[in-house]
Amino acid sequence: MQEFKPFASLGQAQAQAYLGVMYANGQGVPRDYQEAVKWYRLAAEQGDVDAQFNLGLMYANGEGVSQDYKGAAKWYRLAAEQGDADAQFNLGVIYANGQGVPRDYKEAVKWHRLAAEQGHAAAQFNIGVTYANGQGVSQDYQEAVKWYRLAAEQGNVAAQFNLGRRYDDGQGVPQDSKEAVKWYRLAAEQGNAAAQSNLGVMYANGQGVPQDYPEAVKWYRLAAERGHAAAQFNLGVMYANGQGVPQDYQEAVKWYRPAAERGRADAQSNLGVMLANGQGVPQDYPEAVKWHRLAAAQGNAAAQFNLGVMLANGQGVPQDSKEAVRWHRLAAEQGRADAQFKLGVMLANGQGAQQDYQEAVKWYQLAAEQGRADARFNLGVMYANGQGVPLDYQEAAKWYRLAAKQGDADAQFNLGLMYANGQGVPQDYQEAVKWHWLAAAQGDANAHANLGLMYANGQGVPQDFQEAVKWFRLAAAQGNAAAQCNLGVMYANGLGVVASRALAYALYSLSATIDPSEINKAANNRKALSELMQPEENNPAQKLAREMLKPGNVLQALDKYAQALPL
């Protein structure tokens, strides 16, 4: 300090500039920005380039003087015109941001380029950004990559990240996941949260590196702890799915929440799902609706669909089918298959909107083309019934077959019916049996009932009354009225079982109670049978009918009575 002050007092610019630095940094003297400005100014007015730059910094930062970007630009320019790279860079920033000067991207590029050509890494990065965004120059990703690379090779973390992104998305360079990983890693190791997050994505997806969930979790966690919303969301997903960590819904919620609070729609949507399902948190429908609504308002299709479901079901909100249709439509228009299917159902049933079969078919078709089995089944039903489309059994069979091959039991049953009846396909009882078997294996009561008929009539299989009884019993226990009636026929005629008019009467009564329509012959069968029954048979038969009407008691009551029958 003492050695510079005499020279500074005599007007030596370099000494004045050094003295300004000492006051600005508190080196050998108490820090005093005003005193620093005083000495910088004296040196700057003599043309000292370092003093001009430093005086520009003081004006830009409002240190020792009132913040004044115009003043900063003045002093930066003087230093920049002398070739000072830092001043050229800062003057470029001033023009890019329109601080103290009118915003002028071309002028910003001019000064950044001068600094960049001197090897100034931050300026090289900014030139890269300028080319990437087409600000002050024609957009040119290749040129952007050139400047990013120069800065990245000097260790500029932002340039390393951006160069990684260019390799990741193939803008300005051929797409190269390995090269993307290389640059992401360099930036990530310097603590860049966005690079850490993206490196996590690469490990999670096996892009440019072998898939490694624990390594993905490591990088997500580093970024998440820095408050990076995408990493917080992805870390939540890893915990929810048990990828790279033990599955832990509470931990998933912990990370979804901060990302959701930062406005990230996918995190808001996932948090809504956790709350609706009571995963990691107590089930809370109103809170789930809140987060779904926030995400849905941002256009998140999953949230729009889930909000529609909650409105349709009255979960956390008053039931509102009209609003449900609105949200399902928004999600459906974004191509979400479950929303397309649900919208089709609501339109077909006239829920929340006027019944419109043609519109329902449209949405079923879109969902079906995405491979959704239930939409394919429903589309088959529409063609089979001529609802919203001309009746077309061949088209119905086509869609039933697609859904049936995906394991949809309803479609398997209906396709079996088409073969049994020769609708849309050549009549083929063996093929009918095949599809009924597949549906029956999934517990489909209608398929059980129809298999019983096929065995009873010897259609597609050798006639086998005992096998018919087996399938009728399974369907009857599930409340299938036709099977209950047919099982009654078997007992009335002693087909595959010991004949019992009381059991037949009880089964007819049960069937007629469940399905009193004229198409069901149970009531007529019961009437005809009662005319043949002896008086002493009536009371046991009626008592047995009452027992069978008890929930879940059909086979228990039937078997208890049948065991007492003489062989």
Coordinates of C-alpha atoms in Angstrom, one line a residue:
M1 CA 0.0 0.0 0.0
Q2 CA 2.6 2.5 1.1
E3 CA 4.9 1.7 -1.9
F4 CA 2.1 2.5 -4.4
K5 CA 0.5 5.6 -2.8
P6 CA 3.3 8.1 -3.5
F7 CA 3.4 7.1 -7.1
A8 CA -0.4 7.2 -7.3
S9 CA -0.4 10.6 -5.8
L10 CA 2.0 11.7 -8.4
G11 CA -0.5 10.6 -11.1
Q12 CA 1.1 7.3 -12.2
A13 CA -1.8 5.4 -13.7
Q14 CA -0.6 1.9 -12.9
A15 CA -0.1 2.7 -9.3
Q16 CA -3.5 4.3 -9.1
A17 CA -5.1 1.2 -10.7
Y18 CA -3.2 -1.1 -8.2
L19 CA -4.4 1.1 -5.3
G20 CA -8.0 0.8 -6.6
V21 CA -7.7 -3.0 -6.5
M22 CA -6.3 -2.9 -3.0
Y23 CA -9.2 -0.8 -1.7
A24 CA -11.8 -2.9 -3.6
N25 CA -10.4 -6.2 -2.2
G26 CA -9.4 -4.9 1.3
Q27 CA -5.8 -5.8 0.7
G28 CA -3.6 -4.1 3.3
V29 CA -6.4 -1.6 3.9
P30 CA -10.0 -1.7 5.1
R31 CA -12.2 -2.5 2.1
D32 CA -13.5 0.8 0.7
Y33 CA -15.4 0.7 -2.6
Q34 CA -15.7 4.5 -2.8
E35 CA -12.0 4.9 -2.4
A36 CA -11.5 2.1 -5.0
V37 CA -13.7 4.0 -7.4
K38 CA -11.7 7.2 -6.8
W39 CA -8.4 5.6 -7.8
Y40 CA -9.8 3.5 -10.6
R41 CA -11.3 6.7 -12.1
L42 CA -8.0 8.5 -11.9
A43 CA -6.2 5.7 -13.7
A44 CA -9.0 5.0 -16.1
E45 CA -9.1 8.7 -17.3
Q46 CA -5.4 8.2 -18.2
G47 CA -6.3 5.2 -20.3
D48 CA -5.3 2.4 -18.0
V49 CA -7.2 -0.6 -19.5
D50 CA -7.5 -2.6 -16.2
A51 CA -8.8 0.5 -14.4
Q52 CA -11.4 1.1 -17.1
F53 CA -12.6 -2.5 -16.9
N54 CA -12.7 -2.4 -13.1
L55 CA -14.5 0.9 -13.0
G56 CA -17.1 -0.6 -15.4
L57 CA -17.5 -3.5 -12.9
M58 CA -18.1 -1.0 -10.0
Y59 CA -20.8 0.8 -12.0
A60 CA -22.4 -2.5 -13.1
N61 CA -22.4 -3.8 -9.5
G62 CA -23.3 -0.5 -7.7
E63 CA -20.1 -0.7 -5.6
G64 CA -18.8 2.6 -4.4
V65 CA -21.2 4.3 -6.8
S66 CA -24.9 4.1 -7.6
Q67 CA -25.6 1.2 -10.0
D68 CA -25.4 2.6 -13.5
Y69 CA -25.3 0.3 -16.5
K70 CA -24.8 3.2 -18.8
G71 CA -21.7 4.2 -16.9
A72 CA -20.6 0.6 -16.9
A73 CA -21.0 0.4 -20.7
K74 CA -18.9 3.6 -21.1
W75 CA -15.9 2.2 -19.2
Y76 CA -16.2 -1.3 -20.6
R77 CA -16.2 0.1 -24.1
L78 CA -13.0 2.1 -23.5
A79 CA -11.3 -1.0 -22.2
A80 CA -12.8 -3.2 -24.9
E81 CA -11.5 -0.9 -27.6
Q82 CA -8.1 -1.5 -26.2
G83 CA -8.5 -5.2 -26.6
D84 CA -9.4 -6.3 -23.1
A85 CA -11.2 -9.6 -23.5
D86 CA -13.1 -9.4 -20.2
A87 CA -14.3 -5.9 -21.1
Q88 CA -15.3 -7.1 -24.5
F89 CA -17.2 -10.0 -23.0
N90 CA -19.0 -7.8 -20.4
L91 CA -19.9 -5.2 -23.0
G92 CA -21.4 -8.0 -25.1
V93 CA -23.5 -9.0 -22.1
I94 CA -24.6 -5.4 -21.6
Y95 CA -25.8 -5.3 -25.2
A96 CA -27.5 -8.7 -25.1
N97 CA -29.4 -7.7 -22.0
G98 CA -30.2 -4.1 -23.0
Q99 CA -28.6 -2.8 -19.8
G100 CA -27.7 0.9 -20.1
V101 CA -27.9 0.6 -23.9
P102 CA -30.6 -0.4 -26.3
R103 CA -30.7 -4.2 -26.6
D104 CA -28.7 -5.1 -29.7
Y105 CA -27.9 -8.7 -30.4
K106 CA -25.6 -7.9 -33.3
E107 CA -23.5 -5.6 -31.2
A108 CA -23.4 -8.2 -28.5
V109 CA -22.2 -10.8 -31.0
K110 CA -19.5 -8.4 -32.2
W111 CA -18.0 -7.9 -28.8
H112 CA -18.4 -11.5 -27.7
R113 CA -16.7 -12.6 -30.9
L114 CA -13.7 -10.3 -30.2
A115 CA -13.4 -11.8 -26.7
A116 CA -13.9 -15.3 -27.9
E117 CA -11.2 -15.0 -30.6
Q118 CA -8.9 -14.2 -27.7
G119 CA -9.8 -17.5 -26.0
H120 CA -12.3 -16.1 -23.5
A121 CA -14.3 -19.2 -22.5
A122 CA -17.4 -17.4 -21.3
A123 CA -17.5 -15.4 -24.5
Q124 CA -17.0 -18.6 -26.6
F125 CA -20.0 -20.1 -24.7
N126 CA -22.1 -17.0 -25.3
I127 CA -21.3 -17.0 -29.0
G128 CA -22.4 -20.7 -29.1
V129 CA -25.7 -19.7 -27.4
T130 CA -26.2 -16.9 -29.9
Y131 CA -25.8 -19.2 -32.8
A132 CA -28.1 -21.8 -31.2
N133 CA -30.8 -19.3 -30.7
G134 CA -30.3 -17.2 -33.8
Q135 CA -29.9 -14.0 -31.9
G136 CA -27.9 -11.4 -33.9
V137 CA -26.8 -14.1 -36.4
S138 CA -28.5 -16.7 -38.5
Q139 CA -29.3 -19.8 -36.5
D140 CA -26.5 -22.3 -37.0
Y141 CA -26.2 -25.3 -34.7
Q142 CA -22.9 -26.4 -36.3
E143 CA -21.4 -23.0 -35.5
A144 CA -22.9 -23.2 -32.0
V145 CA -21.2 -26.6 -31.5
K146 CA -17.9 -25.1 -32.7
W147 CA -17.9 -22.4 -30.0
Y148 CA -19.3 -24.7 -27.3
R149 CA -16.4 -27.0 -27.9
L150 CA -13.8 -24.3 -27.6
A151 CA -15.3 -23.2 -24.3
A152 CA -15.9 -26.7 -23.0
E153 CA -12.3 -27.7 -23.7
Q154 CA -11.3 -24.9 -21.4
G155 CA -13.5 -26.4 -18.7
N156 CA -16.5 -24.0 -19.0
V157 CA -19.2 -26.0 -17.3
A158 CA -22.1 -24.4 -19.1
A159 CA -20.5 -25.1 -22.4
Q160 CA -19.8 -28.7 -21.4
F161 CA -23.4 -29.2 -20.6
N162 CA -24.7 -27.6 -23.8
L163 CA -22.2 -29.6 -25.9
G164 CA -23.5 -32.7 -24.2
R165 CA -27.1 -31.7 -25.1
R166 CA -26.1 -31.1 -28.8
Y167 CA -24.7 -34.6 -29.0
D168 CA -27.7 -36.0 -27.1
D169 CA -30.2 -34.5 -29.5
G170 CA -28.1 -34.5 -32.6
Q171 CA -28.2 -30.7 -33.3
G172 CA -25.2 -29.5 -35.2
V173 CA -23.4 -32.8 -34.8
P174 CA -24.4 -36.5 -35.5
Q175 CA -26.3 -37.8 -32.6
D176 CA -23.8 -39.6 -30.3
S177 CA -25.0 -40.8 -26.8
K178 CA -21.4 -41.7 -25.8
E179 CA -20.1 -38.3 -26.6
A180 CA -23.1 -36.7 -24.8
V181 CA -22.3 -38.8 -21.7
K182 CA -18.6 -37.6 -21.9
W183 CA -19.5 -34.0 -21.8
Y184 CA -22.4 -34.4 -19.3
R185 CA -20.0 -36.2 -17.0
L186 CA -17.4 -33.4 -17.1
A187 CA -20.1 -30.8 -16.3
A188 CA -21.7 -33.0 -13.7
E189 CA -18.4 -33.5 -11.9
Q190 CA -18.1 -29.7 -11.6
G191 CA -21.5 -29.7 -9.9
N192 CA -23.7 -28.6 -12.7
A193 CA -27.2 -29.9 -11.6
A194 CA -28.7 -30.0 -15.1
A195 CA -25.8 -32.2 -16.3
Q196 CA -26.1 -34.4 -13.2
S197 CA -29.8 -34.8 -14.0
N198 CA -29.2 -35.6 -17.7
L199 CA -26.3 -38.0 -16.8
G200 CA -28.8 -39.8 -14.6
V201 CA -31.2 -40.1 -17.5
M202 CA -28.5 -41.6 -19.7
Y203 CA -27.7 -44.3 -17.0
A204 CA -31.4 -45.0 -16.4
N205 CA -32.1 -45.5 -20.2
G206 CA -28.8 -47.1 -21.1
Q207 CA -27.9 -44.4 -23.5
G208 CA -24.2 -44.1 -24.2
V209 CA -23.5 -46.3 -21.2
P210 CA -24.7 -49.7 -20.0
Q211 CA -28.0 -49.3 -18.2
D212 CA -27.3 -48.8 -14.5
Y213 CA -30.1 -47.8 -12.2
P214 CA -28.0 -47.3 -9.0
E215 CA -25.7 -45.0 -11.0
A216 CA -28.7 -43.1 -12.3
V217 CA -30.0 -42.7 -8.8
K218 CA -26.6 -41.4 -7.7
W219 CA -26.6 -38.6 -10.2
Y220 CA -30.3 -37.8 -9.8
R221 CA -29.8 -37.5 -6.1
L222 CA -26.9 -35.0 -6.5
A223 CA -29.0 -32.9 -8.8
A224 CA -32.1 -33.2 -6.7
E225 CA -30.3 -32.1 -3.6
R226 CA -29.4 -28.9 -5.5
G227 CA -33.1 -28.3 -6.2
H228 CA -33.2 -29.5 -9.8
A229 CA -36.9 -30.2 -10.4
A230 CA -36.4 -32.8 -13.2
A231 CA -34.0 -34.8 -11.1
Q232 CA -36.3 -34.6 -8.1
F233 CA -39.1 -36.0 -10.3
N234 CA -36.9 -38.7 -11.8
L235 CA -35.6 -39.7 -8.3
G236 CA -39.2 -40.0 -7.2
V237 CA -39.9 -42.3 -10.1
M238 CA -36.9 -44.5 -9.2
Y239 CA -38.2 -44.9 -5.7
A240 CA -41.8 -45.5 -6.8
N241 CA -40.6 -48.3 -9.2
G242 CA -37.9 -49.7 -7.1
Q243 CA -35.2 -49.1 -9.7
G244 CA -31.7 -48.8 -8.3
V245 CA -33.1 -48.5 -4.8
P246 CA -35.6 -50.5 -2.7
Q247 CA -39.2 -49.5 -3.6
D248 CA -40.2 -46.8 -1.2
Y249 CA -43.4 -44.9 -1.8
Q250 CA -42.7 -42.5 1.1
E251 CA -39.4 -41.6 -0.5
A252 CA -41.0 -41.2 -3.9
V253 CA -43.6 -38.8 -2.4
K254 CA -40.7 -36.9 -0.7
W255 CA -39.1 -36.2 -4.0
Y256 CA -42.2 -35.7 -6.1
R257 CA -43.4 -33.0 -3.7
P258 CA -40.6 -30.4 -4.1
A259 CA -40.7 -30.9 -7.9
A260 CA -44.4 -30.4 -7.9
E261 CA -44.1 -27.3 -5.8
R262 CA -41.7 -25.9 -8.4
G263 CA -44.5 -26.3 -10.9
R264 CA -43.3 -29.4 -12.7
A265 CA -46.5 -30.9 -14.2
D266 CA -45.4 -34.6 -14.3
A267 CA -44.4 -34.5 -10.6
Q268 CA -47.8 -32.8 -9.8
S269 CA -49.5 -35.6 -11.7
N270 CA -47.6 -38.4 -10.0
L271 CA -48.0 -36.8 -6.6
G272 CA -51.8 -36.8 -7.3
V273 CA -51.7 -40.5 -8.1
M274 CA -49.8 -41.3 -4.9
L275 CA -52.4 -39.3 -2.9
A276 CA -55.3 -40.9 -4.7
N277 CA -54.0 -44.4 -4.1
G278 CA -52.6 -43.8 -0.6
Q279 CA -49.1 -44.8 -1.6
G280 CA -46.5 -43.3 0.7
V281 CA -49.1 -41.0 2.2
P282 CA -52.6 -41.4 3.7
Q283 CA -55.2 -41.6 1.0
D284 CA -56.5 -38.0 0.3
Y285 CA -58.8 -37.5 -2.6
P286 CA -59.2 -33.7 -2.3
E287 CA -55.4 -33.3 -2.2
A288 CA -55.0 -35.6 -5.1
V289 CA -57.6 -33.5 -7.1
K290 CA -55.6 -30.4 -6.2
W291 CA -52.4 -31.7 -7.7
H292 CA -54.1 -33.3 -10.7
R293 CA -55.8 -30.0 -11.4
L294 CA -52.5 -28.0 -11.3
A295 CA -50.9 -30.5 -13.7
A296 CA -53.9 -30.7 -15.9
A297 CA -54.0 -26.9 -16.3
Q298 CA -50.5 -27.1 -17.7
G299 CA -51.7 -29.6 -20.3
N300 CA -50.4 -32.8 -18.7
A301 CA -52.4 -35.6 -20.3
A302 CA -52.1 -38.1 -17.5
A303 CA -53.4 -35.5 -15.0
Q304 CA -56.2 -34.5 -17.3
F305 CA -57.3 -38.2 -17.5
N306 CA -57.0 -38.8 -13.8
L307 CA -58.8 -35.6 -13.0
G308 CA -61.6 -36.8 -15.3
V309 CA -61.7 -40.2 -13.5
M310 CA -62.0 -38.5 -10.1
L311 CA -64.8 -36.2 -11.4
A312 CA -66.6 -39.1 -12.9
N313 CA -66.4 -41.1 -9.7
G314 CA -66.9 -38.1 -7.3
Q315 CA -63.6 -38.7 -5.5
G316 CA -62.5 -35.6 -3.7
V317 CA -64.9 -33.5 -5.6
P318 CA -68.7 -33.6 -6.3
Q319 CA -69.5 -36.1 -9.0
D320 CA -69.6 -34.2 -12.3
S321 CA -69.8 -36.3 -15.5
K322 CA -69.8 -33.2 -17.7
E323 CA -66.5 -32.0 -16.3
A324 CA -65.2 -35.5 -16.5
V325 CA -65.9 -35.6 -20.2
R326 CA -64.2 -32.2 -20.7
W327 CA -61.0 -33.4 -19.1
H328 CA -61.1 -36.8 -20.8
R329 CA -61.5 -35.1 -24.1
L330 CA -58.4 -32.8 -23.5
A331 CA -56.3 -35.9 -22.6
A332 CA -57.8 -37.9 -25.5
E333 CA -56.9 -35.1 -28.0
Q334 CA -53.3 -35.5 -26.9
G335 CA -53.4 -39.1 -27.9
R336 CA -53.8 -40.8 -24.5
A337 CA -55.4 -44.1 -25.1
D338 CA -57.0 -44.6 -21.7
A339 CA -58.7 -41.2 -22.1
Q340 CA -59.8 -42.0 -25.6
F341 CA -61.4 -45.2 -24.3
K342 CA -63.0 -43.6 -21.3
L343 CA -64.4 -40.8 -23.5
G344 CA -65.8 -43.3 -25.9
V345 CA -67.6 -45.1 -23.0
M346 CA -69.1 -41.9 -21.7
L347 CA -70.3 -40.8 -25.1
A348 CA -71.7 -44.3 -25.8
N349 CA -73.6 -44.2 -22.5
G350 CA -74.6 -40.6 -22.6
Q351 CA -72.7 -39.7 -19.5
G352 CA -71.8 -36.0 -19.2
A353 CA -72.7 -35.5 -22.8
Q354 CA -75.4 -36.3 -25.3
Q355 CA -75.3 -40.0 -26.3
D356 CA -73.4 -40.1 -29.6
Y357 CA -72.5 -43.5 -30.9
Q358 CA -70.6 -42.2 -33.9
E359 CA -68.4 -40.0 -31.7
A360 CA -67.9 -43.0 -29.3
V361 CA -66.8 -45.2 -32.3
K362 CA -64.3 -42.5 -33.3
W363 CA -62.6 -42.5 -29.9
Y364 CA -62.8 -46.3 -29.5
Q365 CA -61.1 -46.6 -32.9
L366 CA -58.2 -44.3 -31.9
A367 CA -57.7 -46.2 -28.6
A368 CA -58.0 -49.5 -30.4
E369 CA -55.4 -48.5 -32.9
Q370 CA -53.0 -47.9 -30.0
G371 CA -53.5 -51.5 -29.0
R372 CA -55.9 -51.0 -26.1
A373 CA -57.8 -54.3 -25.7
D374 CA -61.0 -52.9 -24.0
A375 CA -61.3 -50.4 -26.8
R376 CA -61.0 -53.1 -29.4
F377 CA -63.7 -55.1 -27.6
N378 CA -66.0 -52.1 -27.4
L379 CA -65.4 -51.3 -31.0
G380 CA -66.4 -54.9 -31.9
V381 CA -69.6 -54.5 -29.9
M382 CA -70.4 -51.3 -31.8
Y383 CA -70.0 -53.1 -35.2
A384 CA -71.9 -56.2 -33.9
N385 CA -74.8 -54.0 -32.8
G386 CA -74.7 -51.4 -35.7
Q387 CA -74.2 -48.5 -33.2
G388 CA -72.5 -45.5 -34.8
V389 CA -71.5 -47.6 -37.7
P390 CA -73.3 -49.9 -40.2
L391 CA -73.8 -53.4 -38.7
D392 CA -70.8 -55.5 -39.8
Y393 CA -70.2 -58.8 -38.2
Q394 CA -66.9 -59.3 -40.1
E395 CA -65.6 -56.1 -38.7
A396 CA -66.9 -57.0 -35.2
A397 CA -65.1 -60.4 -35.4
K398 CA -61.9 -58.6 -36.5
W399 CA -61.8 -56.4 -33.4
Y400 CA -63.0 -59.1 -31.1
R401 CA -60.1 -61.3 -32.4
L402 CA -57.5 -58.6 -31.7
A403 CA -58.8 -58.1 -28.2
A404 CA -59.2 -61.8 -27.6
K405 CA -55.5 -62.4 -28.6
Q406 CA -54.6 -59.9 -25.9
G407 CA -56.4 -61.9 -23.3
D408 CA -59.6 -59.9 -23.0
A409 CA -62.1 -62.4 -21.7
D410 CA -65.2 -60.6 -22.9
A411 CA -63.8 -60.5 -26.4
Q412 CA -62.8 -64.2 -26.2
F413 CA -66.4 -65.0 -25.2
N414 CA -68.0 -62.9 -28.0
L415 CA -65.6 -64.2 -30.6
G416 CA -66.7 -67.7 -29.5
L417 CA -70.3 -66.7 -30.0
M418 CA -69.5 -65.4 -33.5
Y419 CA -68.0 -68.8 -34.4
A420 CA -70.9 -70.7 -32.8
N421 CA -73.5 -68.6 -34.7
G422 CA -71.5 -68.1 -37.9
Q423 CA -71.7 -64.4 -37.7
G424 CA -68.8 -62.6 -39.6
V425 CA -66.9 -65.9 -39.7
P426 CA -67.8 -69.4 -41.0
Q427 CA -69.7 -71.4 -38.3
D428 CA -67.1 -73.4 -36.5
Y429 CA -68.1 -75.0 -33.2
Q430 CA -64.5 -76.2 -32.4
E431 CA -63.2 -72.7 -32.8
A432 CA -66.1 -71.5 -30.6
V433 CA -65.2 -74.0 -27.9
K434 CA -61.5 -72.8 -28.1
W435 CA -62.4 -69.2 -27.5
H436 CA -65.0 -70.1 -24.8
W437 CA -62.4 -72.2 -23.1
L438 CA -59.9 -69.2 -23.0
A439 CA -62.6 -66.9 -21.5
A440 CA -63.7 -69.6 -19.1
A441 CA -60.2 -70.0 -17.8
Q442 CA -60.4 -66.4 -16.7
G443 CA -63.6 -67.1 -14.8
D444 CA -66.0 -65.6 -17.4
A445 CA -69.5 -66.8 -16.3
N446 CA -71.0 -66.5 -19.8
A447 CA -68.2 -68.6 -21.2
H448 CA -68.8 -71.2 -18.5
A449 CA -72.5 -71.3 -19.4
N450 CA -71.9 -71.6 -23.1
L451 CA -69.3 -74.3 -22.6
G452 CA -72.0 -76.2 -20.7
L453 CA -74.3 -75.9 -23.7
M454 CA -71.6 -77.0 -26.2
Y455 CA -70.9 -80.1 -24.1
A456 CA -74.7 -80.8 -23.6
N457 CA -75.3 -80.5 -27.3
G458 CA -72.1 -82.1 -28.5
Q459 CA -71.1 -79.0 -30.5
G460 CA -67.4 -78.8 -31.2
V461 CA -66.8 -81.4 -28.5
P462 CA -68.1 -85.0 -27.9
Q463 CA -71.4 -84.8 -26.1
D464 CA -70.7 -85.1 -22.4
F465 CA -73.5 -84.4 -19.9
Q466 CA -71.3 -84.6 -16.9
E467 CA -68.9 -82.1 -18.4
A468 CA -71.9 -79.9 -19.2
V469 CA -73.0 -80.0 -15.6
K470 CA -69.6 -79.0 -14.4
W471 CA -69.6 -75.9 -16.5
F472 CA -73.3 -75.0 -15.7
R473 CA -72.4 -75.3 -12.0
L474 CA -69.5 -72.8 -12.3
A475 CA -71.7 -70.3 -14.2
A476 CA -74.7 -70.9 -11.9
A477 CA -72.6 -70.1 -8.8
Q478 CA -71.7 -66.8 -10.4
G479 CA -75.3 -65.8 -10.8
N480 CA -75.7 -66.7 -14.5
A481 CA -79.4 -67.1 -14.9
A482 CA -79.2 -69.1 -18.2
A483 CA -76.8 -71.6 -16.6
Q484 CA -79.0 -72.0 -13.6
C485 CA -82.0 -72.7 -15.9
N486 CA -79.9 -75.2 -17.9
L487 CA -78.6 -76.9 -14.8
G488 CA -82.3 -77.2 -13.8
V489 CA -82.9 -79.0 -17.1
M490 CA -80.1 -81.4 -16.4
Y491 CA -81.6 -82.3 -13.0
A492 CA -85.1 -82.5 -14.3
N493 CA -84.0 -85.0 -16.9
G494 CA -81.3 -86.8 -15.1
L495 CA -78.6 -85.8 -17.6
G496 CA -75.1 -86.1 -16.1
V497 CA -76.7 -86.1 -12.6
V498 CA -79.1 -88.0 -10.5
A499 CA -82.6 -86.7 -11.5
S500 CA -84.3 -84.5 -8.9
R501 CA -87.4 -82.5 -9.6
A502 CA -86.9 -80.6 -6.3
L503 CA -83.4 -79.4 -7.4
A504 CA -84.7 -78.6 -10.9
Y505 CA -87.6 -76.6 -9.4
A506 CA -85.2 -74.7 -7.0
L507 CA -82.8 -73.9 -9.9
Y508 CA -85.6 -72.7 -12.1
S509 CA -86.9 -70.5 -9.3
L510 CA -83.4 -69.0 -8.7
S511 CA -83.0 -68.3 -12.4
A512 CA -86.4 -66.7 -12.8
T513 CA -85.8 -64.5 -9.8
I514 CA -82.4 -63.3 -11.2
D515 CA -83.8 -62.9 -14.8
P516 CA -87.6 -62.5 -15.0
S517 CA -87.5 -61.6 -18.7
E518 CA -89.5 -63.6 -21.2
I519 CA -86.3 -64.7 -23.0
N520 CA -85.5 -66.8 -19.9
K521 CA -87.5 -70.0 -20.0
A522 CA -87.0 -70.7 -16.3
A523 CA -90.4 -69.5 -15.2
N524 CA -92.2 -71.6 -17.8
N525 CA -90.0 -74.6 -17.0
R526 CA -90.9 -74.3 -13.3
K527 CA -94.6 -74.1 -14.1
A528 CA -94.5 -77.2 -16.2
L529 CA -92.4 -79.0 -13.7
S530 CA -94.7 -78.1 -10.8
E531 CA -97.6 -79.7 -12.5
L532 CA -95.7 -83.0 -12.5
M533 CA -94.5 -82.8 -8.9
Q534 CA -96.1 -84.7 -6.0
P535 CA -97.4 -82.6 -3.0
E536 CA -94.7 -83.9 -0.8
E537 CA -92.0 -82.6 -3.2
N538 CA -93.2 -79.0 -3.1
N539 CA -92.1 -77.9 0.4
P540 CA -88.5 -79.3 0.1
A541 CA -88.3 -77.7 -3.4
Q542 CA -89.4 -74.3 -2.2
K543 CA -87.2 -74.4 0.9
L544 CA -84.2 -75.3 -1.3
A545 CA -85.0 -72.4 -3.6
R546 CA -84.9 -70.0 -0.6
E547 CA -81.6 -71.5 0.5
M548 CA -80.1 -71.0 -3.0
L549 CA -81.2 -67.3 -3.0
K550 CA -78.9 -66.6 -0.1
P551 CA -75.7 -64.9 -1.4
G552 CA -72.9 -67.4 -2.3
N553 CA -75.0 -70.4 -1.3
V554 CA -76.1 -71.9 -4.6
L555 CA -73.6 -74.8 -4.8
Q556 CA -73.5 -75.4 -1.1
A557 CA -77.3 -75.8 -0.9
L558 CA -77.4 -77.8 -4.1
D559 CA -74.7 -80.2 -3.0
K560 CA -76.1 -80.7 0.5
Y561 CA -79.5 -81.7 -1.0
A562 CA -77.9 -83.8 -3.8
Q563 CA -75.9 -85.9 -1.4
A564 CA -79.1 -87.2 0.1
L565 CA -80.5 -88.4 -3.2
P566 CA -80.5 -92.1 -3.9
L567 CA -78.1 -93.2 -6.6

